[in-house]
Amino acid sequence: MSRYVERNENDQLDAGTKPADPLPELQLPDPALAGNISIEQTLAQRRSIRSYSDNPLSLSNVSQILWAAQGMTMDKFFRTAPSAGALYPLEVYLIAGNVRGLDVGVYRYAPARHSLIRICDGDRRDELCKASLSQPHIRDAAAVVVIAADYSRTTVKYGTRGIRYVHIEGGCAAENICLQGMSLGIGTCVTGAFDDAKVASILNLPANEDPLLILSIGYV
């Protein structure tokens, strides 16, 4: 069962993040490490899905998708997507609209604890849709994932070349989401056309984070 927990200053922080948030944190169900479909099948069947049913996502499936994007692996240090220098510049945000067991709102995924930190309340899908050239699949999806980046975490070591490395990492995380979604019977669509400043405002992103891409997720 998932449960809200309060963080304190002694909790372990994710690499490169701010000090502990005072907001409640939702512990996600443990991710599964085995599935019923092969990687070859997910590659063959993956498609961009822009039309979704009204069926809600389960919290366990949301947990699995977030873990696929940036979850910690069994060695408890590296993550599911490769990162230049293991510097992990990405931040993953969930905009929940129709997820069983999860209030509508914006959440940040905390990989080290496999949990969600609530950023703000309210259904932001319509706002996000309007900020994304009014593409309806973002409004109609059960939930939306936004991948943002703090470039400085990587450029401090690699200079301007680090910008390319961050983009490579964002693509790896997005493909992980798409393949994980396919294995769960969940449709996904990667979107790159949006107003950066508006998306950052909707999600209340810190000034050092830039949105890279948006993924709508939902049952077909």
CSV table of C-alpha atoms in Angstrom, one decimal:
chain,number,residue,atom,x,y,z
A,1,MET,CA,0.0,0.0,0.0
A,2,SER,CA,1.2,3.5,-0.8
A,3,ARG,CA,1.4,6.0,2.0
A,4,TYR,CA,2.3,9.6,2.6
A,5,VAL,CA,5.4,10.3,4.7
A,6,GLU,CA,6.9,13.5,5.9
A,7,ARG,CA,10.5,14.1,5.0
A,8,ASN,CA,13.0,15.7,7.4
A,9,GLU,CA,16.5,17.2,7.1
A,10,ASN,CA,18.0,13.7,7.8
A,11,ASP,CA,16.4,12.0,4.8
A,12,GLN,CA,18.8,11.1,2.0
A,13,LEU,CA,18.5,13.6,-0.9
A,14,ASP,CA,18.7,12.8,-4.6
A,15,ALA,CA,22.0,13.8,-6.3
A,16,GLY,CA,21.9,17.4,-7.2
A,17,THR,CA,18.5,18.3,-5.8
A,18,LYS,CA,17.6,21.1,-3.4
A,19,PRO,CA,17.3,20.5,0.4
A,20,ALA,CA,14.3,18.5,1.6
A,21,ASP,CA,10.9,19.8,0.5
A,22,PRO,CA,8.4,20.5,3.4
A,23,LEU,CA,5.6,18.9,1.3
A,24,PRO,CA,4.2,15.5,1.9
A,25,GLU,CA,5.7,12.6,0.0
A,26,LEU,CA,3.9,9.6,-1.4
A,27,GLN,CA,5.8,6.3,-1.3
A,28,LEU,CA,5.2,4.4,-4.6
A,29,PRO,CA,4.7,0.7,-4.9
A,30,ASP,CA,7.9,-1.2,-5.6
A,31,PRO,CA,8.6,-1.6,-9.3
A,32,ALA,CA,8.5,-5.0,-11.0
A,33,LEU,CA,11.7,-6.3,-12.3
A,34,ALA,CA,10.2,-8.9,-14.7
A,35,GLY,CA,7.3,-8.7,-17.2
A,36,ASN,CA,5.2,-10.8,-19.5
A,37,ILE,CA,6.4,-9.3,-22.8
A,38,SER,CA,9.9,-9.4,-24.4
A,39,ILE,CA,11.9,-6.3,-25.2
A,40,GLU,CA,11.7,-7.3,-28.9
A,41,GLN,CA,7.9,-7.3,-28.8
A,42,THR,CA,7.8,-3.8,-27.2
A,43,LEU,CA,10.2,-2.5,-29.9
A,44,ALA,CA,8.1,-4.0,-32.6
A,45,GLN,CA,4.8,-2.8,-31.2
A,46,ARG,CA,5.7,0.7,-30.0
A,47,ARG,CA,3.7,3.5,-31.6
A,48,SER,CA,2.9,7.1,-30.7
A,49,ILE,CA,-0.7,7.0,-29.3
A,50,ARG,CA,-2.7,10.2,-29.3
A,51,SER,CA,-6.2,9.0,-28.4
A,52,TYR,CA,-7.0,7.6,-24.9
A,53,SER,CA,-9.9,6.0,-23.1
A,54,ASP,CA,-11.4,7.3,-19.9
A,55,ASN,CA,-10.0,4.4,-17.9
A,56,PRO,CA,-7.8,5.5,-15.0
A,57,LEU,CA,-4.2,4.5,-14.6
A,58,SER,CA,-3.3,2.5,-11.6
A,59,LEU,CA,-0.8,3.8,-9.1
A,60,SER,CA,1.3,0.7,-9.7
A,61,ASN,CA,1.5,1.3,-13.4
A,62,VAL,CA,2.5,5.0,-12.8
A,63,SER,CA,5.1,3.7,-10.4
A,64,GLN,CA,6.5,1.4,-13.0
A,65,ILE,CA,6.6,4.1,-15.7
A,66,LEU,CA,8.4,6.6,-13.5
A,67,TRP,CA,10.9,3.9,-12.4
A,68,ALA,CA,11.6,3.1,-16.1
A,69,ALA,CA,12.3,6.8,-16.7
A,70,GLN,CA,14.8,7.5,-13.9
A,71,GLY,CA,14.5,4.7,-11.3
A,72,MET,CA,17.4,3.4,-9.2
A,73,THR,CA,18.7,0.0,-10.3
A,74,MET,CA,19.7,-2.9,-8.2
A,75,ASP,CA,23.1,-1.5,-7.2
A,76,LYS,CA,21.2,1.5,-5.6
A,77,PHE,CA,23.4,4.1,-7.4
A,78,PHE,CA,22.9,4.0,-11.1
A,79,ARG,CA,19.6,4.6,-12.8
A,80,THR,CA,17.6,3.0,-15.6
A,81,ALA,CA,18.7,5.6,-18.2
A,82,PRO,CA,22.5,6.3,-18.8
A,83,SER,CA,23.9,9.6,-17.7
A,84,ALA,CA,27.2,11.2,-18.8
A,85,GLY,CA,29.5,11.1,-15.8
A,86,ALA,CA,26.6,9.7,-13.7
A,87,LEU,CA,25.6,13.3,-13.0
A,88,TYR,CA,21.9,12.9,-13.6
A,89,PRO,CA,20.7,16.3,-14.7
A,90,LEU,CA,17.1,15.1,-15.3
A,91,GLU,CA,14.0,15.8,-13.2
A,92,VAL,CA,10.8,13.9,-13.9
A,93,TYR,CA,7.4,15.5,-13.2
A,94,LEU,CA,4.0,13.7,-13.2
A,95,ILE,CA,0.8,15.7,-13.9
A,96,ALA,CA,-1.8,13.4,-12.5
A,97,GLY,CA,-5.4,13.7,-13.8
A,98,ASN,CA,-7.0,10.3,-13.7
A,99,VAL,CA,-4.9,8.0,-11.6
A,100,ARG,CA,-6.5,5.7,-9.0
A,101,GLY,CA,-5.2,6.4,-5.5
A,102,LEU,CA,-3.5,9.7,-6.4
A,103,ASP,CA,-5.0,13.2,-6.1
A,104,VAL,CA,-4.9,15.4,-9.2
A,105,GLY,CA,-1.9,17.7,-9.2
A,106,VAL,CA,1.7,18.1,-10.1
A,107,TYR,CA,4.4,15.8,-8.5
A,108,ARG,CA,8.1,15.5,-8.7
A,109,TYR,CA,9.6,12.0,-8.9
A,110,ALA,CA,12.3,11.3,-6.3
A,111,PRO,CA,14.4,8.3,-7.6
A,112,ALA,CA,16.4,7.6,-4.5
A,113,ARG,CA,13.2,6.9,-2.5
A,114,HIS,CA,11.0,5.9,-5.4
A,115,SER,CA,8.4,8.4,-4.3
A,116,LEU,CA,6.4,11.4,-5.4
A,117,ILE,CA,6.7,14.9,-3.9
A,118,ARG,CA,3.6,17.0,-4.4
A,119,ILE,CA,4.4,20.3,-6.0
A,120,CYS,CA,0.9,21.8,-6.4
A,121,ASP,CA,-2.7,20.7,-6.4
A,122,GLY,CA,-5.3,20.8,-9.2
A,123,ASP,CA,-5.7,19.3,-12.7
A,124,ARG,CA,-3.1,21.1,-14.9
A,125,ARG,CA,-3.7,19.0,-18.1
A,126,ASP,CA,-5.8,21.6,-19.9
A,127,GLU,CA,-3.2,24.3,-19.1
A,128,LEU,CA,-0.4,22.1,-20.3
A,129,CYS,CA,-2.4,21.3,-23.5
A,130,LYS,CA,-2.8,25.0,-24.2
A,131,ALA,CA,0.9,25.6,-23.6
A,132,SER,CA,1.6,22.8,-26.1
A,133,LEU,CA,0.0,24.3,-29.1
A,134,SER,CA,-3.4,23.0,-28.0
A,135,GLN,CA,-2.5,19.4,-28.8
A,136,PRO,CA,-5.5,17.5,-27.4
A,137,HIS,CA,-3.8,14.2,-26.5
A,138,ILE,CA,-2.1,16.1,-23.6
A,139,ARG,CA,-5.5,17.2,-22.2
A,140,ASP,CA,-7.1,13.8,-22.8
A,141,ALA,CA,-4.3,11.6,-21.3
A,142,ALA,CA,-4.9,10.1,-17.9
A,143,ALA,CA,-1.5,11.6,-16.8
A,144,VAL,CA,1.4,13.5,-18.4
A,145,VAL,CA,5.1,13.1,-17.7
A,146,VAL,CA,7.4,16.1,-18.2
A,147,ILE,CA,11.1,15.6,-18.3
A,148,ALA,CA,13.1,18.7,-17.3
A,149,ALA,CA,16.8,19.2,-16.9
A,150,ASP,CA,19.3,21.2,-14.9
A,151,TYR,CA,22.0,21.6,-17.5
A,152,SER,CA,24.5,22.9,-15.0
A,153,ARG,CA,24.9,19.5,-13.4
A,154,THR,CA,26.4,18.2,-16.6
A,155,THR,CA,28.0,21.3,-18.1
A,156,VAL,CA,30.0,21.9,-14.9
A,157,LYS,CA,32.1,18.9,-16.0
A,158,TYR,CA,31.8,18.8,-19.7
A,159,GLY,CA,31.3,22.4,-20.7
A,160,THR,CA,28.9,23.2,-23.6
A,161,ARG,CA,29.3,19.6,-24.9
A,162,GLY,CA,27.3,18.6,-21.8
A,163,ILE,CA,24.2,20.1,-23.4
A,164,ARG,CA,24.3,17.4,-26.0
A,165,TYR,CA,24.8,14.8,-23.3
A,166,VAL,CA,21.7,16.0,-21.4
A,167,HIS,CA,19.6,15.8,-24.6
A,168,ILE,CA,20.8,12.2,-25.2
A,169,GLU,CA,19.9,11.3,-21.7
A,170,GLY,CA,16.4,12.8,-22.0
A,171,GLY,CA,15.8,10.8,-25.2
A,172,CYS,CA,16.9,7.6,-23.4
A,173,ALA,CA,14.5,8.3,-20.5
A,174,ALA,CA,11.7,9.0,-22.9
A,175,GLU,CA,12.2,5.8,-24.8
A,176,ASN,CA,12.2,3.9,-21.6
A,177,ILE,CA,8.8,5.3,-20.8
A,178,CYS,CA,7.5,4.4,-24.2
A,179,LEU,CA,8.7,0.8,-24.0
A,180,GLN,CA,7.6,0.4,-20.4
A,181,GLY,CA,4.1,1.8,-21.4
A,182,MET,CA,3.9,-0.7,-24.3
A,183,SER,CA,4.7,-3.6,-22.0
A,184,LEU,CA,1.8,-2.5,-19.7
A,185,GLY,CA,-0.7,-1.9,-22.5
A,186,ILE,CA,-0.5,1.9,-21.9
A,187,GLY,CA,-0.2,4.3,-24.9
A,188,THR,CA,2.4,7.1,-24.9
A,189,CYS,CA,3.2,10.0,-27.1
A,190,VAL,CA,6.4,12.2,-27.0
A,191,THR,CA,5.7,15.9,-27.6
A,192,GLY,CA,8.4,18.5,-28.2
A,193,ALA,CA,6.3,21.4,-29.4
A,194,PHE,CA,5.4,23.6,-26.4
A,195,ASP,CA,6.1,27.0,-24.9
A,196,ASP,CA,9.0,26.4,-22.5
A,197,ALA,CA,8.2,29.4,-20.2
A,198,LYS,CA,4.5,28.5,-19.9
A,199,VAL,CA,5.3,24.8,-19.1
A,200,ALA,CA,7.8,25.9,-16.5
A,201,SER,CA,5.2,28.2,-14.9
A,202,ILE,CA,2.5,25.6,-14.9
A,203,LEU,CA,4.8,23.1,-13.1
A,204,ASN,CA,6.3,25.7,-10.9
A,205,LEU,CA,9.8,24.6,-12.0
A,206,PRO,CA,12.9,26.0,-10.2
A,207,ALA,CA,14.7,28.7,-12.2
A,208,ASN,CA,17.6,26.3,-12.9
A,209,GLU,CA,15.4,23.7,-14.7
A,210,ASP,CA,14.2,23.7,-18.3
A,211,PRO,CA,11.5,21.4,-19.7
A,212,LEU,CA,12.8,19.1,-22.4
A,213,LEU,CA,9.9,17.1,-23.5
A,214,ILE,CA,6.3,16.0,-22.6
A,215,LEU,CA,4.9,12.5,-22.7
A,216,SER,CA,1.1,11.8,-22.5
A,217,ILE,CA,0.2,8.4,-21.1
A,218,GLY,CA,-3.1,6.6,-20.9
A,219,TYR,CA,-5.1,3.5,-21.8
A,220,VAL,CA,-6.3,3.2,-25.4
